Amino acid sequence: MTQNSAHEEGAGPGGGPVATALDAGEQDGGGAPPTHAAGPRRRARRRSPRKHRVLRWSATTLALLILGTAGAGYLYYQHLSDNIEKGERNSGDSKAHKTEPNAAGQTPLNILLIGSDSRASDANVALGGGKDTRDNPPLGDVQMLIHLSADRKSAAVVSVPRDTRVDIPACTDPKTGEKFPATNTIINASLGRGGAGCTLATWENLTGVYIDHWMTIDFAGVVSMADAIGGVEVCVNQNVDDRPKPGREGGSGLYMTKGPHKVKGKQALQWLRTRHAWGSDPLRARAQHMYMNSMIRTLKDQNVFTDTGRLMDLADAATKSLSVSEEIGTPKRLYDLGMQLKTVPTDRITMTTLPTVQDHQNRNHLLPDGDDAEKMWAMLRDDVPFDKKGTSKPSDKKPAEKVSNDPAAPDDKIGVLVQNATRSESLGVVNGRANTVSQALVQQGFARAAADTSGSYAEERTLVRYPSAELEGDAQRVAKSLGIPLSSVKRSTDVSGVTVVVGADWREGTTYPKQSKPQAGDLPESSDALNGAEDSDKCMDVYEPYRW
């Protein structure tokens, strides 16, 4: 959706004037907006039920939907702007590239949502405990990727359990300049190794998906937003008491009886933080997904867009609760983002959890589950809907691969370095792959092909990288000889010449295997998929030791 179309559509009372005020606040850089934007000129027309199908799924995403409707005028714009805390989008070493536009010129949108356990304020200490850990680096205990399809007709949410062991790249803290070397540990540690930008880089390397923005919220922010919303209904199948037990420290403090309950404030936070009482980290993700889906239905039933005063309160709470990546760090940009998110019907939202297996190094940790995990990442990279309701249209198809105008040098004159990047935590590394593929190239006439002997790497997909435009033709020639699609030929400043990166998707043979394209809705059973509009009667089972 373009900015113009978002503004034309509006989002509630005073939709047109709000957009004008937001434009004025950003473009004038402090000048007063036109007089007509300082207050409402006319009552907005009531929107049809069809237009009330608005995407409202979490405290952070709710903020995006509210900003465009909460009021008008420069002073209010400036107030919201002052509330927003911003940070660097990417503070780590990642090589993900933006998805190429489809034939209609549309691209997907990916937003990383992070729930921080920071105790850096009195409010967070009071809610999260741990006064003795107040100065510890924050942990990203909740991490979800929202994928908005290129046509803006469907959305997917993928949670990665906090104890999943992954490769965290080298990162630099943008606030302090402290440098952190690459490491292999559980994913929630990434937030304390360079902030949200390091978590984003970790996700990009894990998934191969370019992530456009991040948003974070802490304990106090969750409570503030839950209070502003007015409560969300959740349900348990048994009485629950998530308390410390012998040999098991911690616990969220969640205490409730069997059946449905409307939670807000601290109790909403307890629901979202509960893990032991559900029995596992993946089941905690399911409880969070249920909460988010319930919030969609709650706000839809409330018709909150008819109450301007309440919307202003919600917008104020939302902007105070959030930190966002700097490129979306103004009310107008958040408004434009919200207008794109609101186009997705609730029954086209699919929430999932990354398929995992137990970590062989630590039974309390998890690893991505090989083929099932890669299948989900491939669906995101290729913008395949997670539900079965999408249909393939000509405008959704990928454009034809673009062949370089730069002619390739003779095969025996092209220098090629081959790297073994088959290393995977769940599948291990295939030794000798760089040598095998480089020798295959030599036999085809690429006399200057050689294996990189400096070690093994980790890359989900096989790529051919080149450093500058004059080598694009050479890189495409090498890719063609190995059967690698031209869409996997990428320009990169991280290489000094044509480099074949043999990824985890090419573990044997000398010709790149033809990749089967996943179909809409073809999710692994272990993804624990929930539809945004079809789980209203679902309740969480309580792990027996935490029942009463």
Short mmCIF file of N, CA and C in Angstrom, two decimals, residues 213-341:
data_model
loop_
_atom_site.label_atom_id
_atom_site.label_comp_id
_atom_site.label_asym_id
_atom_site.label_seq_id
_atom_site.Cartn_x
_atom_site.Cartn_y
_atom_site.Cartn_z
N HIS A 213 12.09 -3.95 10.12
CA HIS A 213 12.01 -3.13 11.34
C HIS A 213 12.00 -4.03 12.57
N TRP A 214 12.36 -3.45 13.73
CA TRP A 214 12.13 -4.13 15.00
C TRP A 214 11.36 -3.21 15.93
N MET A 215 10.67 -3.84 16.88
CA MET A 215 9.96 -3.11 17.93
C MET A 215 10.13 -3.89 19.22
N THR A 216 10.40 -3.21 20.34
CA THR A 216 10.55 -3.89 21.62
C THR A 216 9.59 -3.29 22.65
N ILE A 217 9.25 -4.11 23.64
CA ILE A 217 8.41 -3.67 24.75
C ILE A 217 8.89 -4.39 26.01
N ASP A 218 8.91 -3.70 27.16
CA ASP A 218 9.38 -4.31 28.40
C ASP A 218 8.20 -4.60 29.32
N PHE A 219 8.50 -5.06 30.56
CA PHE A 219 7.44 -5.43 31.49
C PHE A 219 6.45 -4.30 31.70
N ALA A 220 6.99 -3.12 32.03
CA ALA A 220 6.11 -1.99 32.33
C ALA A 220 5.27 -1.62 31.12
N GLY A 221 5.84 -1.75 29.93
CA GLY A 221 5.09 -1.44 28.72
C GLY A 221 3.93 -2.39 28.50
N VAL A 222 4.15 -3.68 28.76
CA VAL A 222 3.07 -4.66 28.61
C VAL A 222 1.92 -4.33 29.56
N VAL A 223 2.25 -4.01 30.82
CA VAL A 223 1.22 -3.69 31.80
C VAL A 223 0.46 -2.44 31.38
N SER A 224 1.20 -1.42 30.95
CA SER A 224 0.57 -0.17 30.55
C SER A 224 -0.39 -0.38 29.39
N MET A 225 0.02 -1.14 28.39
CA MET A 225 -0.84 -1.38 27.23
C MET A 225 -2.03 -2.26 27.60
N ALA A 226 -1.80 -3.28 28.45
CA ALA A 226 -2.91 -4.14 28.85
C ALA A 226 -3.97 -3.34 29.59
N ASP A 227 -3.55 -2.40 30.45
CA ASP A 227 -4.51 -1.55 31.16
C ASP A 227 -5.26 -0.64 30.18
N ALA A 228 -4.52 -0.09 29.22
CA ALA A 228 -5.16 0.82 28.26
C ALA A 228 -6.19 0.09 27.41
N ILE A 229 -5.91 -1.17 27.08
CA ILE A 229 -6.85 -1.94 26.27
C ILE A 229 -8.12 -2.28 27.04
N GLY A 230 -7.97 -2.50 28.34
CA GLY A 230 -9.13 -2.81 29.17
C GLY A 230 -9.32 -4.27 29.48
N GLY A 231 -8.36 -5.10 29.10
CA GLY A 231 -8.44 -6.52 29.43
C GLY A 231 -8.66 -7.40 28.22
N VAL A 232 -8.08 -8.61 28.29
CA VAL A 232 -8.18 -9.59 27.20
C VAL A 232 -8.56 -10.92 27.80
N GLU A 233 -9.49 -11.63 27.18
CA GLU A 233 -9.94 -12.91 27.72
C GLU A 233 -8.97 -14.03 27.38
N VAL A 234 -8.62 -14.82 28.42
CA VAL A 234 -7.80 -16.01 28.26
C VAL A 234 -8.52 -17.15 28.98
N CYS A 235 -8.02 -18.38 28.84
CA CYS A 235 -8.73 -19.51 29.40
C CYS A 235 -7.75 -20.62 29.76
N VAL A 236 -8.01 -21.30 30.89
CA VAL A 236 -7.24 -22.48 31.30
C VAL A 236 -8.19 -23.64 31.56
N ASN A 237 -7.72 -24.84 31.28
CA ASN A 237 -8.55 -26.04 31.48
C ASN A 237 -8.52 -26.56 32.90
N GLN A 238 -7.53 -26.10 33.70
CA GLN A 238 -7.43 -26.51 35.10
C GLN A 238 -7.01 -25.30 35.93
N ASN A 239 -7.23 -25.34 37.23
CA ASN A 239 -6.73 -24.29 38.12
C ASN A 239 -5.20 -24.21 37.98
N VAL A 240 -4.65 -23.00 37.95
CA VAL A 240 -3.21 -22.84 37.73
C VAL A 240 -2.59 -21.96 38.81
N ASP A 241 -1.38 -22.35 39.25
CA ASP A 241 -0.58 -21.55 40.19
C ASP A 241 0.88 -21.69 39.75
N ASP A 242 1.37 -20.72 38.98
CA ASP A 242 2.74 -20.77 38.45
C ASP A 242 3.69 -20.18 39.49
N ARG A 243 4.13 -21.02 40.41
CA ARG A 243 4.91 -20.58 41.56
C ARG A 243 6.25 -21.33 41.58
N PRO A 244 7.23 -20.85 42.36
CA PRO A 244 8.48 -21.62 42.53
C PRO A 244 8.20 -22.96 43.20
N LYS A 245 8.96 -23.96 42.80
CA LYS A 245 8.83 -25.29 43.39
C LYS A 245 10.22 -25.82 43.71
N PRO A 246 10.32 -26.81 44.58
CA PRO A 246 11.63 -27.39 44.90
C PRO A 246 12.37 -27.82 43.63
N GLY A 247 13.57 -27.30 43.47
CA GLY A 247 14.35 -27.62 42.29
C GLY A 247 13.96 -26.84 41.05
N ARG A 248 12.98 -25.99 41.16
CA ARG A 248 12.51 -25.18 40.02
C ARG A 248 12.24 -23.77 40.47
N GLU A 249 13.22 -22.89 40.27
CA GLU A 249 13.06 -21.51 40.69
C GLU A 249 12.17 -20.75 39.71
N GLY A 250 11.83 -19.55 40.09
CA GLY A 250 11.07 -18.67 39.21
C GLY A 250 9.58 -18.93 39.27
N GLY A 251 8.92 -18.54 38.23
CA GLY A 251 7.46 -18.60 38.18
C GLY A 251 6.91 -17.21 37.96
N SER A 252 5.86 -17.12 37.16
CA SER A 252 5.30 -15.81 36.82
C SER A 252 4.38 -15.26 37.90
N GLY A 253 3.87 -16.14 38.77
CA GLY A 253 2.88 -15.71 39.76
C GLY A 253 1.45 -15.84 39.28
N LEU A 254 1.25 -16.36 38.07
CA LEU A 254 -0.11 -16.49 37.55
C LEU A 254 -0.92 -17.44 38.43
N TYR A 255 -2.07 -16.97 38.89
CA TYR A 255 -2.94 -17.76 39.77
C TYR A 255 -4.37 -17.52 39.33
N MET A 256 -5.02 -18.56 38.86
CA MET A 256 -6.42 -18.40 38.45
C MET A 256 -7.12 -19.75 38.45
N THR A 257 -8.43 -19.68 38.46
CA THR A 257 -9.24 -20.90 38.47
C THR A 257 -9.53 -21.35 37.05
N LYS A 258 -9.98 -22.60 36.95
CA LYS A 258 -10.34 -23.17 35.66
C LYS A 258 -11.38 -22.31 34.95
N GLY A 259 -11.22 -22.19 33.63
CA GLY A 259 -12.21 -21.47 32.84
C GLY A 259 -11.68 -20.19 32.25
N PRO A 260 -12.56 -19.37 31.65
CA PRO A 260 -12.14 -18.11 31.03
C PRO A 260 -11.98 -17.00 32.06
N HIS A 261 -11.03 -16.11 31.81
CA HIS A 261 -10.79 -14.96 32.66
C HIS A 261 -10.37 -13.79 31.79
N LYS A 262 -10.78 -12.60 32.20
CA LYS A 262 -10.33 -11.40 31.52
C LYS A 262 -9.14 -10.84 32.29
N VAL A 263 -7.97 -10.79 31.64
CA VAL A 263 -6.75 -10.35 32.33
C VAL A 263 -6.32 -8.99 31.80
N LYS A 264 -5.76 -8.19 32.68
CA LYS A 264 -5.16 -6.93 32.30
C LYS A 264 -4.06 -6.61 33.29
N GLY A 265 -3.33 -5.54 33.02
CA GLY A 265 -2.27 -5.11 33.92
C GLY A 265 -1.28 -6.21 34.22
N LYS A 266 -0.94 -6.35 35.50
CA LYS A 266 0.08 -7.30 35.93
C LYS A 266 -0.31 -8.74 35.61
N GLN A 267 -1.60 -9.05 35.69
CA GLN A 267 -2.02 -10.43 35.41
C GLN A 267 -1.82 -10.76 33.93
N ALA A 268 -2.00 -9.78 33.05
CA ALA A 268 -1.73 -10.02 31.63
C ALA A 268 -0.25 -10.33 31.42
N LEU A 269 0.61 -9.59 32.11
CA LEU A 269 2.05 -9.85 32.03
C LEU A 269 2.37 -11.26 32.53
N GLN A 270 1.72 -11.66 33.63
CA GLN A 270 1.95 -13.00 34.17
C GLN A 270 1.56 -14.06 33.16
N TRP A 271 0.45 -13.87 32.49
CA TRP A 271 0.02 -14.82 31.47
C TRP A 271 1.09 -14.94 30.37
N LEU A 272 1.57 -13.83 29.90
CA LEU A 272 2.53 -13.82 28.80
C LEU A 272 3.89 -14.38 29.20
N ARG A 273 4.23 -14.28 30.51
CA ARG A 273 5.54 -14.75 30.98
C ARG A 273 5.50 -16.20 31.46
N THR A 274 4.33 -16.75 31.71
CA THR A 274 4.25 -18.10 32.26
C THR A 274 4.89 -19.12 31.32
N ARG A 275 5.71 -19.99 31.91
CA ARG A 275 6.34 -21.05 31.14
C ARG A 275 6.22 -22.39 31.86
N HIS A 276 6.61 -22.44 33.15
CA HIS A 276 6.62 -23.70 33.88
C HIS A 276 5.22 -24.32 33.93
N ALA A 277 4.21 -23.52 34.16
CA ALA A 277 2.86 -24.06 34.31
C ALA A 277 2.29 -24.60 33.00
N TRP A 278 2.84 -24.19 31.89
CA TRP A 278 2.39 -24.75 30.61
C TRP A 278 3.18 -26.01 30.27
N GLY A 279 4.40 -26.10 30.79
CA GLY A 279 5.18 -27.32 30.59
C GLY A 279 6.36 -27.19 29.67
N SER A 280 6.44 -26.12 28.86
CA SER A 280 7.57 -25.96 27.96
C SER A 280 7.59 -24.55 27.38
N ASP A 281 8.73 -24.20 26.80
CA ASP A 281 8.85 -22.90 26.15
C ASP A 281 7.97 -22.80 24.90
N PRO A 282 7.91 -23.83 24.04
CA PRO A 282 6.99 -23.76 22.89
C PRO A 282 5.54 -23.58 23.31
N LEU A 283 5.13 -24.20 24.42
CA LEU A 283 3.75 -24.02 24.87
C LEU A 283 3.52 -22.62 25.41
N ARG A 284 4.56 -22.00 25.96
CA ARG A 284 4.42 -20.60 26.33
C ARG A 284 4.12 -19.75 25.10
N ALA A 285 4.78 -20.05 23.98
CA ALA A 285 4.51 -19.33 22.74
C ALA A 285 3.05 -19.51 22.33
N ARG A 286 2.50 -20.73 22.53
CA ARG A 286 1.09 -20.95 22.19
C ARG A 286 0.19 -20.05 23.04
N ALA A 287 0.49 -19.95 24.34
CA ALA A 287 -0.33 -19.10 25.21
C ALA A 287 -0.26 -17.64 24.77
N GLN A 288 0.92 -17.20 24.34
CA GLN A 288 1.07 -15.84 23.86
C GLN A 288 0.26 -15.62 22.59
N HIS A 289 0.26 -16.61 21.71
CA HIS A 289 -0.52 -16.50 20.48
C HIS A 289 -2.02 -16.43 20.78
N MET A 290 -2.46 -17.22 21.74
CA MET A 290 -3.88 -17.17 22.14
C MET A 290 -4.25 -15.78 22.66
N TYR A 291 -3.36 -15.21 23.45
CA TYR A 291 -3.60 -13.87 23.99
C TYR A 291 -3.72 -12.86 22.85
N MET A 292 -2.81 -12.94 21.89
CA MET A 292 -2.82 -11.99 20.78
C MET A 292 -4.08 -12.14 19.93
N ASN A 293 -4.46 -13.37 19.65
CA ASN A 293 -5.68 -13.58 18.87
C ASN A 293 -6.91 -13.09 19.62
N SER A 294 -6.94 -13.32 20.94
CA SER A 294 -8.06 -12.84 21.75
C SER A 294 -8.12 -11.32 21.74
N MET A 295 -6.96 -10.67 21.71
CA MET A 295 -6.94 -9.21 21.66
C MET A 295 -7.57 -8.70 20.36
N ILE A 296 -7.32 -9.40 19.27
CA ILE A 296 -7.94 -9.01 18.00
C ILE A 296 -9.45 -8.97 18.15
N ARG A 297 -9.98 -10.06 18.69
CA ARG A 297 -11.44 -10.15 18.81
C ARG A 297 -11.98 -9.13 19.82
N THR A 298 -11.23 -8.90 20.91
CA THR A 298 -11.65 -7.94 21.93
C THR A 298 -11.80 -6.55 21.34
N LEU A 299 -10.80 -6.10 20.64
CA LEU A 299 -10.83 -4.74 20.10
C LEU A 299 -11.86 -4.61 18.98
N LYS A 300 -12.04 -5.66 18.23
CA LYS A 300 -13.05 -5.62 17.18
C LYS A 300 -14.44 -5.46 17.79
N ASP A 301 -14.70 -6.18 18.88
CA ASP A 301 -15.99 -6.08 19.54
C ASP A 301 -16.22 -4.72 20.20
N GLN A 302 -15.13 -4.09 20.64
CA GLN A 302 -15.24 -2.82 21.36
C GLN A 302 -15.50 -1.63 20.45
N ASN A 303 -15.24 -1.76 19.16
CA ASN A 303 -15.39 -0.62 18.24
C ASN A 303 -14.63 0.61 18.75
N VAL A 304 -13.38 0.39 19.13
CA VAL A 304 -12.62 1.47 19.77
C VAL A 304 -12.41 2.68 18.86
N PHE A 305 -12.55 2.50 17.55
CA PHE A 305 -12.29 3.62 16.66
C PHE A 305 -13.41 4.66 16.66
N THR A 306 -14.46 4.41 17.43
CA THR A 306 -15.52 5.41 17.53
C THR A 306 -15.33 6.33 18.73
N ASP A 307 -14.31 6.07 19.56
CA ASP A 307 -14.09 6.83 20.79
C ASP A 307 -12.75 7.54 20.70
N THR A 308 -12.77 8.79 20.23
CA THR A 308 -11.53 9.52 19.99
C THR A 308 -10.74 9.71 21.27
N GLY A 309 -11.41 10.03 22.38
CA GLY A 309 -10.69 10.26 23.63
C GLY A 309 -9.94 9.02 24.08
N ARG A 310 -10.59 7.86 23.99
CA ARG A 310 -9.92 6.62 24.39
C ARG A 310 -8.76 6.30 23.46
N LEU A 311 -8.94 6.57 22.17
CA LEU A 311 -7.86 6.32 21.23
C LEU A 311 -6.63 7.16 21.56
N MET A 312 -6.86 8.40 21.99
CA MET A 312 -5.72 9.24 22.35
C MET A 312 -4.99 8.67 23.56
N ASP A 313 -5.73 8.16 24.52
CA ASP A 313 -5.10 7.53 25.69
C ASP A 313 -4.30 6.31 25.28
N LEU A 314 -4.87 5.51 24.37
CA LEU A 314 -4.17 4.32 23.91
C LEU A 314 -2.90 4.68 23.14
N ALA A 315 -2.98 5.69 22.30
CA ALA A 315 -1.81 6.12 21.54
C ALA A 315 -0.70 6.60 22.46
N ASP A 316 -1.08 7.34 23.49
CA ASP A 316 -0.09 7.84 24.45
C ASP A 316 0.59 6.67 25.17
N ALA A 317 -0.21 5.70 25.63
CA ALA A 317 0.35 4.54 26.31
C ALA A 317 1.24 3.73 25.37
N ALA A 318 0.82 3.60 24.12
CA ALA A 318 1.57 2.79 23.17
C ALA A 318 2.94 3.40 22.87
N THR A 319 2.99 4.69 22.59
CA THR A 319 4.26 5.30 22.24
C THR A 319 5.21 5.35 23.43
N LYS A 320 4.68 5.40 24.65
CA LYS A 320 5.53 5.35 25.83
C LYS A 320 6.05 3.94 26.09
N SER A 321 5.35 2.94 25.59
CA SER A 321 5.69 1.56 25.86
C SER A 321 6.72 0.98 24.89
N LEU A 322 6.87 1.61 23.73
CA LEU A 322 7.64 1.03 22.64
C LEU A 322 9.03 1.62 22.48
N SER A 323 9.95 0.79 22.02
CA SER A 323 11.17 1.25 21.37
C SER A 323 11.12 0.68 19.95
N VAL A 324 11.58 1.46 18.97
CA VAL A 324 11.47 1.01 17.59
C VAL A 324 12.77 1.31 16.85
N SER A 325 12.98 0.62 15.74
CA SER A 325 14.14 0.91 14.91
C SER A 325 13.97 2.30 14.29
N GLU A 326 15.09 2.99 14.14
CA GLU A 326 15.08 4.43 13.88
C GLU A 326 14.35 4.83 12.61
N GLU A 327 14.30 3.94 11.60
CA GLU A 327 13.69 4.34 10.34
C GLU A 327 12.17 4.43 10.42
N ILE A 328 11.57 3.93 11.51
CA ILE A 328 10.12 4.09 11.71
C ILE A 328 9.85 4.88 12.99
N GLY A 329 10.81 5.68 13.42
CA GLY A 329 10.71 6.34 14.72
C GLY A 329 10.00 7.66 14.75
N THR A 330 8.95 7.84 13.93
CA THR A 330 8.11 9.02 14.02
C THR A 330 6.65 8.57 13.98
N PRO A 331 5.73 9.35 14.54
CA PRO A 331 4.31 8.97 14.47
C PRO A 331 3.81 8.75 13.04
N LYS A 332 4.26 9.60 12.11
CA LYS A 332 3.78 9.45 10.73
C LYS A 332 4.22 8.13 10.13
N ARG A 333 5.48 7.74 10.36
CA ARG A 333 5.95 6.49 9.78
C ARG A 333 5.28 5.30 10.43
N LEU A 334 5.03 5.39 11.72
CA LEU A 334 4.29 4.33 12.38
C LEU A 334 2.85 4.27 11.87
N TYR A 335 2.30 5.44 11.61
CA TYR A 335 0.95 5.52 11.05
C TYR A 335 0.90 4.82 9.69
N ASP A 336 1.86 5.14 8.82
CA ASP A 336 1.89 4.52 7.49
C ASP A 336 2.05 3.01 7.60
N LEU A 337 2.88 2.57 8.54
CA LEU A 337 3.06 1.14 8.76
C LEU A 337 1.77 0.50 9.25
N GLY A 338 1.09 1.19 10.16
CA GLY A 338 -0.17 0.68 10.67
C GLY A 338 -1.23 0.55 9.59
N MET A 339 -1.24 1.49 8.66
CA MET A 339 -2.21 1.43 7.58
C MET A 339 -1.99 0.21 6.69
N GLN A 340 -0.75 -0.25 6.60
CA GLN A 340 -0.49 -1.47 5.84
C GLN A 340 -0.93 -2.71 6.64
N LEU A 341 -0.65 -2.70 7.93
CA LEU A 341 -1.01 -3.84 8.75
C LEU A 341 -2.52 -4.04 8.85
#
